């Protein structure tokens, strides 16, 4: 049966892309190119397709994750961040954005991140029920605001973060996307107004930081000081675009990655016990140092395996700027290429028993960048990988030092796809003292299509 031959495929794909991708993969006869509104959409699956697409960013341009907005609008300006850019402007901005998120620059964020995690955990008590997706989202928002913008006043940080968050959610809402008309009261018009609010808030923040001398270790201050090729730094409008989009790219993904990892740990008591033992041996009860993070190999492998089996970015798309050929298939200029991190990570040729959460598969095994790509691959690979890896490790260490947790019985785990994949109803858990008594509570839902849990 050809699932792409079915005209309803596109609607089904929008509703549950992972399910469609899995079906496509399982049916070798399925049509993989189809046409919608005169444009070809091609599904190009597997490591060789990833390499052909991601290795050639001049031919395959990204599709913005935010709506373009009218010429000269705040919507258009604040969307001008790395994830959305192509061509020479992307190259210029990337050179400026990488250094504040690389190497020893990351050490400066260790203490603020640990403080934010501890502040969250100080409010938790054994016996409580909490949604770990909601908690991780709140944490990732606070951490992103603290490190990107260095905002000391938590109330002000929360206000800026929620202004951006509200605007970004409007960008992904079907009602806004499908009906882009700006008459009064229309959801699209509300989004354009929210964009103005974001821009005003962020411009004020940039002006304040400049007035203070921009001497801090936060990313905004570093970017204000950074010099591009020929000495041209980012101007205020460019800074606002980059910070707004980096804020979205940072917390949207990190919160989902942490939530899925905590879910997987709750479902794999033996693996969790090993992680906890390693933390007890190498870190003890105190705050981890920067050096401690590098030594925790069991934790490292658990995180790596979590991002393999449940990558927050399950698939992505590119637009062909010119006629191209990928693995013998013709893509006319203007066509869309869909490729999948999720399917690549579940390819049994690369990963035996792909639906099994087995962190030890990484002992003595290395995958190529196009076989393992939770952070993408090639010249546009994620620039936040080092930052988020450290942040996730600190969060898991501090949480597991203080608590054990079990999934609330009867919970349902279905995926929800927006820009990233998240557990639709969150990760509801009961908190316990860190007493080592790990136990799995059976769950239902379509997550079981992605991970074997028995
Ligand atoms: C677990 C967490 C994260 C995951 C899974 C993730 C994943 C990704 C992926 C798949 C891409 C490529 C997007 C594309 O192909 O169009 C990407 C790009 C990007 N990410 Fe991340 N990311 C994470 C965390 C972060 C953080 C913490 C930051 C910022 C501090 C960040 C900033 C960016 C930026 C700016 C880009 C665009 C790079 C470019 O196009 O040159 N990400 N990320």
Coordinates of C-alpha atoms and ligand atoms in Angstrom, one line a residue:
X1 CA 0.0 0.0 0.0
X2 CA 1.3 3.5 -0.8
X3 CA 0.5 5.8 2.1
X4 CA 1.7 8.8 0.2
X5 CA -0.7 7.9 -2.6
X6 CA -3.4 8.8 -0.2
X7 CA -4.3 12.5 -0.5
X8 CA -4.9 12.7 3.3
X9 CA -1.3 11.9 4.0
X10 CA -0.4 15.5 4.4
X11 CA -3.0 16.1 7.1
X12 CA -2.0 12.9 8.8
X13 CA 1.6 13.9 8.7
X14 CA 0.8 17.3 10.3
X15 CA -1.1 15.5 13.1
X16 CA 1.4 12.8 13.9
X17 CA 4.6 13.0 11.9
X18 CA 6.4 10.3 13.8
X19 CA 3.7 7.7 13.1
X20 CA 3.7 8.6 9.4
X21 CA 7.5 8.4 9.3
X22 CA 7.5 5.0 10.9
X23 CA 4.9 3.7 8.5
X24 CA 6.8 5.1 5.6
X25 CA 10.0 3.4 6.7
X26 CA 8.2 0.0 7.1
X27 CA 6.7 0.1 3.6
X28 CA 9.5 -0.2 1.0
X29 CA 6.9 0.3 -1.7
X30 CA 5.6 3.5 -0.3
X31 CA 5.8 6.5 -2.6
X32 CA 8.2 9.1 -1.1
X33 CA 7.6 12.1 -3.4
X34 CA 4.3 13.8 -3.7
X35 CA 3.0 17.2 -4.8
X36 CA 1.0 19.6 -2.7
X37 CA -0.2 23.0 -4.1
X38 CA 2.1 22.5 -7.1
X39 CA 5.2 21.9 -4.9
X40 CA 7.1 18.6 -4.6
X41 CA 7.6 17.2 -1.1
X42 CA 10.2 14.5 -0.9
X43 CA 11.0 12.2 2.1
X44 CA 14.7 11.5 2.1
X45 CA 15.4 9.0 4.8
X46 CA 18.6 7.6 6.3
X47 CA 22.2 8.7 7.0
X48 CA 23.2 9.2 3.4
X49 CA 20.2 11.5 2.7
X50 CA 21.0 13.4 5.9
X51 CA 24.6 13.9 4.7
X52 CA 23.5 15.0 1.2
X53 CA 21.0 17.6 2.6
X54 CA 22.8 18.8 5.7
X55 CA 26.2 18.9 4.0
X56 CA 25.0 21.3 1.4
X57 CA 23.3 24.3 3.1
X58 CA 23.8 26.5 0.1
X59 CA 21.4 24.3 -1.9
X60 CA 19.1 23.3 0.9
X61 CA 17.9 26.3 2.8
X62 CA 16.1 26.2 6.2
X63 CA 12.5 27.0 6.5
X64 CA 11.9 29.6 9.3
X65 CA 10.3 28.2 12.5
X66 CA 8.5 31.6 12.9
X67 CA 6.2 33.3 10.4
X68 CA 7.8 35.9 8.1
X69 CA 5.4 38.8 8.9
X70 CA 4.9 41.8 6.7
X71 CA 7.9 43.8 5.2
X72 CA 9.3 46.2 7.8
X73 CA 7.4 44.6 10.8
X74 CA 8.7 43.7 14.2
X75 CA 7.6 40.1 13.4
X76 CA 10.1 40.0 10.6
X77 CA 12.9 41.6 12.5
X78 CA 12.7 39.5 15.7
X79 CA 12.6 36.3 13.6
X80 CA 16.1 37.1 12.2
X81 CA 17.9 34.6 14.4
X82 CA 20.4 31.9 13.3
X83 CA 17.9 29.0 13.1
X84 CA 15.9 31.0 10.5
X85 CA 18.7 32.6 8.5
X86 CA 20.4 31.4 5.3
X87 CA 23.4 32.4 3.1
X88 CA 26.0 35.0 3.9
X89 CA 24.1 36.6 6.8
X90 CA 23.8 33.2 8.5
X91 CA 27.6 32.7 8.1
X92 CA 28.4 36.2 9.6
X93 CA 26.0 35.8 12.6
X94 CA 27.1 32.2 13.3
X95 CA 30.8 33.3 13.6
X96 CA 29.7 35.8 16.3
X97 CA 27.3 33.5 18.2
X98 CA 29.5 30.4 18.5
X99 CA 32.3 31.7 20.9
X100 CA 29.9 32.7 23.8
X101 CA 28.6 29.1 23.7
X102 CA 31.9 27.2 23.3
X103 CA 34.8 25.9 25.3
X104 CA 35.7 27.6 28.5
X105 CA 33.1 30.3 28.0
X106 CA 30.6 27.7 29.2
X107 CA 32.3 27.6 32.7
X108 CA 30.8 31.0 33.5
X109 CA 27.3 29.5 33.3
X110 CA 28.0 26.6 35.7
X111 CA 27.2 28.5 38.9
X112 CA 24.0 30.3 37.7
X113 CA 22.6 27.1 36.2
X114 CA 23.3 25.1 39.5
X115 CA 21.7 28.0 41.5
X116 CA 18.6 27.8 39.3
X117 CA 18.3 24.0 39.6
X118 CA 18.8 24.2 43.4
X119 CA 16.1 27.0 43.7
X120 CA 13.7 24.7 41.9
X121 CA 14.5 21.6 44.0
X122 CA 14.3 23.6 47.3
X123 CA 10.6 23.9 46.6
X124 CA 10.0 20.2 46.2
X125 CA 8.9 17.8 49.0
X126 CA 8.8 14.0 49.1
X127 CA 5.2 12.7 48.8
X128 CA 4.2 15.5 46.3
X129 CA 3.0 14.9 42.8
X130 CA 4.7 17.0 40.1
X131 CA 4.7 17.3 36.3
X132 CA 8.3 17.0 35.3
X133 CA 7.7 18.4 31.8
X134 CA 6.2 21.6 33.3
X135 CA 9.0 21.8 35.9
X136 CA 11.7 21.3 33.3
X137 CA 10.1 23.9 31.1
X138 CA 10.0 26.5 33.9
X139 CA 13.7 25.6 34.7
X140 CA 14.9 25.9 31.1
X141 CA 13.1 29.2 30.7
X142 CA 14.7 30.6 33.9
X143 CA 18.2 29.2 32.9
X144 CA 17.9 30.7 29.4
X145 CA 16.9 34.1 30.7
X146 CA 19.7 34.0 33.3
X147 CA 22.5 33.0 30.9
X148 CA 21.4 34.7 27.7
X149 CA 20.2 38.0 29.2
X150 CA 21.8 37.9 32.7
X151 CA 18.7 39.2 34.3
X152 CA 19.0 39.3 38.0
X153 CA 15.5 40.3 38.9
X154 CA 13.5 37.0 38.7
X155 CA 10.2 38.8 38.2
X156 CA 11.5 40.8 35.3
X157 CA 13.2 37.7 33.8
X158 CA 9.9 35.8 34.0
X159 CA 8.1 38.7 32.3
X160 CA 10.6 38.9 29.4
X161 CA 10.6 35.1 29.1
X162 CA 6.8 34.8 29.1
X163 CA 6.5 37.6 26.5
X164 CA 8.8 35.7 24.1
X165 CA 7.1 32.4 24.9
X166 CA 3.6 33.7 24.3
X167 CA 4.7 35.2 20.9
X168 CA 6.5 32.0 19.8
X169 CA 3.4 29.8 20.7
X170 CA 1.3 32.1 18.6
X171 CA 3.7 31.4 15.7
X172 CA 3.0 27.7 15.9
X173 CA -0.8 27.9 16.5
X174 CA -2.7 26.3 13.5
X175 CA -5.3 29.2 13.7
X176 CA -2.5 31.7 13.1
X177 CA -0.6 29.7 10.5
X178 CA -3.6 28.8 8.3
X179 CA -5.2 32.3 8.3
X180 CA -2.6 35.0 8.0
X181 CA -4.8 38.1 7.9
X182 CA -4.2 41.1 10.2
X183 CA -7.7 42.5 10.7
X184 CA -8.5 43.6 14.3
X185 CA -9.1 40.7 16.6
X186 CA -7.6 38.1 14.3
X187 CA -5.1 35.7 16.0
X188 CA -2.5 36.7 13.3
X189 CA -2.9 40.4 14.3
X190 CA -2.5 39.5 17.9
X191 CA 0.7 37.7 17.0
X192 CA 2.0 40.8 15.2
X193 CA 1.2 42.9 18.3
X194 CA 3.0 40.4 20.5
X195 CA 6.0 40.7 18.2
X196 CA 6.1 44.4 18.8
X197 CA 6.0 43.9 22.5
X198 CA 8.9 41.4 22.3
X199 CA 10.9 43.8 20.2
X200 CA 10.3 46.8 22.6
X201 CA 11.2 44.6 25.6
X202 CA 14.4 43.3 24.1
X203 CA 15.5 46.6 22.7
X204 CA 15.2 48.1 26.2
X205 CA 17.2 45.2 27.6
X206 CA 20.0 45.7 25.0
X207 CA 20.0 49.5 25.7
X208 CA 20.3 48.8 29.5
X209 CA 23.1 46.4 29.1
X210 CA 25.0 48.8 26.8
X211 CA 24.5 51.6 29.3
X212 CA 26.0 49.4 32.1
X213 CA 29.1 48.7 30.0
X214 CA 28.3 45.1 28.8
X215 CA 31.2 43.7 30.8
X216 CA 29.5 40.5 32.1
X217 CA 29.8 36.9 31.1
X218 CA 26.3 36.6 29.9
X219 CA 25.7 35.9 26.2
X220 CA 24.2 39.3 25.5
X221 CA 27.2 41.2 27.0
X222 CA 29.6 38.9 25.1
X223 CA 27.7 39.5 21.8
X224 CA 27.7 43.3 22.4
X225 CA 31.5 43.1 22.8
X226 CA 32.0 40.7 19.9
X227 CA 33.6 41.9 16.7
X228 CA 32.7 40.3 13.3
X229 CA 34.8 40.0 10.2
X230 CA 36.1 43.5 9.4
X231 CA 35.1 44.6 12.9
X232 CA 31.4 44.9 12.4
X233 CA 29.5 43.7 15.5
X234 CA 25.8 42.9 15.6
X235 CA 23.6 46.1 15.7
X236 CA 20.8 46.3 18.2
X237 CA 18.1 45.0 15.8
X238 CA 20.3 42.0 14.9
X239 CA 21.0 41.4 18.6
X240 CA 17.3 41.3 19.4
X241 CA 16.7 38.8 16.6
X242 CA 19.5 36.5 17.7
X243 CA 18.6 36.6 21.4
X244 CA 14.9 36.0 20.8
X245 CA 15.4 33.0 18.5
X246 CA 18.2 31.6 20.7
X247 CA 15.9 31.8 23.7
X248 CA 13.3 29.8 21.9
X249 CA 15.8 27.3 20.4
X250 CA 17.3 26.8 23.8
X251 CA 14.4 26.2 26.2
X252 CA 12.0 24.5 23.7
X253 CA 14.4 21.7 23.1
X254 CA 16.2 21.4 26.5
X255 CA 13.0 21.1 28.5
X256 CA 11.7 18.2 26.2
X257 CA 15.1 16.5 26.3
X258 CA 15.1 16.6 30.1
X259 CA 11.5 15.5 30.4
X260 CA 12.0 12.5 28.1
X261 CA 15.2 11.5 29.9
X262 CA 13.5 11.6 33.3
X263 CA 10.6 9.5 31.8
X264 CA 13.1 7.0 30.5
X265 CA 15.0 6.8 33.8
X266 CA 11.7 6.3 35.7
X267 CA 11.0 3.4 33.4
X268 CA 14.5 1.8 33.7
X269 CA 15.2 1.4 37.4
X270 CA 18.4 -0.6 36.8
X271 CA 19.9 2.1 34.6
X272 CA 18.9 4.8 37.0
X273 CA 20.5 2.9 39.9
X274 CA 23.8 2.9 38.1
X275 CA 23.6 6.6 37.3
X276 CA 22.8 7.4 41.0
X277 CA 25.7 5.1 42.2
X278 CA 28.1 6.9 39.9
X279 CA 27.0 10.3 41.2
X280 CA 27.4 9.1 44.8
X281 CA 30.9 7.9 44.1
X282 CA 32.2 10.8 42.0
X283 CA 30.3 13.8 43.3
X284 CA 28.8 12.8 46.6
X285 CA 26.0 15.0 48.0
X286 CA 27.4 18.4 47.1
X287 CA 27.3 20.6 44.0
X288 CA 29.2 19.1 41.0
X289 CA 32.2 21.0 39.8
X290 CA 32.9 21.6 36.1
X291 CA 35.4 18.8 36.1
X292 CA 33.0 16.4 37.8
X293 CA 30.6 16.7 34.8
X294 CA 33.2 15.3 32.4
X295 CA 33.9 12.3 34.5
X296 CA 30.4 11.0 34.8
X297 CA 30.4 8.4 31.9
X298 CA 27.3 6.5 32.9
X299 CA 25.3 9.7 33.1
X300 CA 26.8 10.8 29.8
X301 CA 25.7 7.6 28.1
X302 CA 22.2 7.7 29.6
X303 CA 21.7 11.2 28.2
X304 CA 23.2 10.2 24.8
X305 CA 20.9 7.2 24.6
X306 CA 17.9 9.3 25.6
X307 CA 18.6 11.8 22.8
X308 CA 18.9 8.8 20.4
X309 CA 15.7 7.0 21.2
X310 CA 13.5 10.1 21.8
X311 CA 15.1 13.1 20.1
X312 CA 13.1 16.3 20.7
X313 CA 13.7 17.2 17.0
X314 CA 12.2 14.2 15.2
X315 CA 12.4 15.5 11.7
X316 CA 13.2 18.7 9.8
X317 CA 12.7 20.2 6.4
X318 CA 14.8 22.1 3.8
X319 CA 13.8 24.0 0.7
X320 CA 15.8 23.3 -2.5
X321 CA 17.0 26.7 -3.9
X322 CA 18.0 25.1 -7.2
X323 CA 17.4 21.8 -9.0
X324 CA 19.1 19.1 -7.1
X325 CA 19.6 15.3 -7.0
X326 CA 19.7 13.3 -3.8
X327 CA 20.4 9.6 -3.9
X328 CA 19.3 9.4 -7.5
X329 CA 16.0 11.3 -6.8
X330 CA 15.3 14.6 -8.6
X331 CA 14.3 17.6 -6.5
X332 CA 13.2 20.6 -8.6
X333 CA 14.1 24.1 -7.3
X334 CA 11.5 25.1 -4.7
X335 CA 10.7 21.6 -3.5
X336 CA 10.8 20.6 0.1
X337 CA 13.1 17.8 1.5
X338 CA 12.0 16.1 4.7
X339 CA 14.6 14.1 6.6
X340 CA 14.3 12.5 10.0
X341 CA 16.6 12.3 13.0
X342 CA 14.1 10.0 14.7
X343 CA 14.1 7.4 11.9
X344 CA 17.9 7.5 11.5
X345 CA 18.2 6.9 15.3
X346 CA 15.9 3.9 15.0
X347 CA 17.7 2.3 12.0
X348 CA 18.4 -1.3 13.2
X349 CA 21.4 -1.5 10.8
X350 CA 23.1 1.1 12.9
X351 CA 21.5 0.5 16.3
X352 CA 20.5 -3.2 17.0
X353 CA 17.3 -3.4 19.0
X354 CA 16.7 0.3 18.3
X355 CA 13.6 0.6 20.5
X356 CA 15.5 -0.6 23.6
X357 CA 16.9 2.1 25.9
X358 CA 20.4 0.7 26.4
X359 CA 23.0 3.4 27.4
X360 CA 25.7 0.7 27.3
X361 CA 25.4 0.4 23.5
X362 CA 27.7 3.5 23.4
X363 CA 30.6 1.6 25.2
X364 CA 33.2 1.2 22.5
X365 CA 30.7 2.3 19.8
X366 CA 30.7 5.6 17.8
X367 CA 28.2 6.6 15.2
X368 CA 29.0 9.1 12.4
X369 CA 27.5 12.6 12.6
X370 CA 24.9 11.7 10.1
X371 CA 23.9 8.5 12.0
X372 CA 23.5 10.2 15.3
X373 CA 22.2 13.8 15.0
X374 CA 20.0 15.0 17.8
X375 CA 21.7 18.3 17.4
X376 CA 21.8 18.1 13.6
X377 CA 25.0 17.8 11.7
X378 CA 27.2 19.6 9.2
X379 CA 27.9 23.3 9.1
X380 CA 24.6 24.2 10.7
X381 CA 24.9 21.9 13.7
X382 CA 23.3 23.2 16.9
X383 CA 25.5 25.8 18.7
X384 CA 23.9 25.1 22.1
X385 CA 25.0 21.4 22.4
X386 CA 27.8 22.1 25.0
X387 CA 25.6 24.4 27.0
X388 CA 22.5 22.1 27.1
X389 CA 24.6 19.0 27.9
X390 CA 26.1 20.6 30.9
X391 CA 22.8 22.1 32.0
X392 CA 21.1 18.7 31.7
X393 CA 23.8 16.9 33.6
X394 CA 23.7 19.5 36.5
X395 CA 19.9 19.1 36.6
X396 CA 19.9 15.3 36.7
X397 CA 22.8 15.2 39.3
X398 CA 21.1 17.6 41.7
X399 CA 17.7 16.0 41.3
X400 CA 18.9 12.4 41.8
X401 CA 21.0 13.4 44.8
X402 CA 17.8 14.6 46.5
X403 CA 14.9 12.6 45.1
X404 CA 13.7 9.3 43.7
X405 CA 10.5 9.5 41.6
X406 CA 7.9 7.2 40.2
X407 CA 5.4 7.7 37.4
X408 CA 1.9 8.3 38.7
X409 CA 0.0 5.0 38.2
X410 CA -2.4 5.0 35.2
X411 CA -0.5 7.8 33.3
X412 CA -0.8 7.9 29.6
X413 CA 2.2 8.8 27.4
X414 CA 1.3 10.0 23.9
X415 CA 3.6 12.2 21.9
X416 CA 2.6 15.7 21.0
X417 CA 4.4 17.3 18.0
X418 CA 4.8 21.1 17.7
X419 CA 8.3 22.3 16.7
X420 CA 9.6 19.6 19.1
X421 CA 8.1 16.3 20.3
X422 CA 6.8 16.3 23.9
X423 CA 4.8 13.9 26.1
X424 CA 1.3 15.3 25.5
X425 CA 0.1 15.1 29.2
X426 CA 3.5 15.8 30.7
X427 CA 5.5 13.5 33.0
X428 CA 3.5 13.2 36.2
X429 CA 5.5 11.7 39.0
X430 CA 5.4 11.2 42.8
X431 CA 8.5 12.3 44.6
X432 CA 10.2 10.2 47.2
X433 CA 13.3 10.6 49.4
X434 CA 16.5 9.5 47.6
X435 CA 16.3 6.0 49.2
X436 CA 17.5 4.0 46.2
X437 CA 14.2 2.0 45.9
X438 CA 13.7 2.5 42.2
X439 CA 10.7 0.8 40.7
X440 CA 8.9 1.0 37.3
X441 CA 5.2 1.8 37.1
X442 CA 3.7 0.5 33.8
X443 CA 2.4 3.2 31.4
X444 CA 0.2 3.2 28.3
X445 CA 0.2 5.3 25.2
X446 CA 1.9 5.6 21.8
X447 CA 5.3 6.2 23.4
X448 CA 5.4 2.4 23.4
X449 CA 5.7 2.6 19.6
X450 CA 9.0 4.4 20.1
X451 CA 10.5 2.7 23.2
X452 CA 10.1 -0.9 24.4
X453 CA 9.2 -0.8 28.0
X454 CA 8.8 -4.5 29.0
Ligands
LIG1 C1 18.6 19.2 23.9 C2 18.7 20.5 23.5 C3 18.8 20.9 22.1 C4 18.5 20.1 21.0 C5 17.9 18.7 20.9 C6 18.8 21.0 19.8 C7 18.6 20.6 18.5 C8 19.0 21.4 17.4 C9 18.8 21.0 16.1 C10 18.3 19.7 15.6 C11 19.2 22.1 15.3 C12 19.3 22.2 13.8 C13 18.0 22.8 13.3 C14 17.9 22.7 11.8 O1 18.3 21.7 11.2 O2 17.3 23.6 11.2 C15 19.6 23.1 16.2 C16 20.1 24.4 15.8 C17 20.3 25.4 16.7 N1 20.3 25.4 18.0 FE1 19.9 23.8 19.2 N2 19.2 22.2 20.3 C18 19.3 22.2 21.7 C19 19.7 23.2 22.5 C20 20.1 24.4 22.2 C21 20.5 25.5 23.1 C22 20.6 25.3 24.6 C23 20.7 26.6 22.3 C24 21.2 28.0 22.7 C25 21.8 28.3 23.8 C26 20.5 26.2 20.9 C27 20.6 27.1 19.8 C28 20.6 26.7 18.5 C29 20.8 27.5 17.4 C30 21.1 29.0 17.5 C31 20.7 26.8 16.2 C32 20.9 27.2 14.8 C33 22.3 26.9 14.3 C34 22.4 27.3 12.8 O3 21.5 27.2 12.1 O4 23.6 27.6 12.5 N3 20.1 24.9 20.9 N4 19.5 22.7 17.5

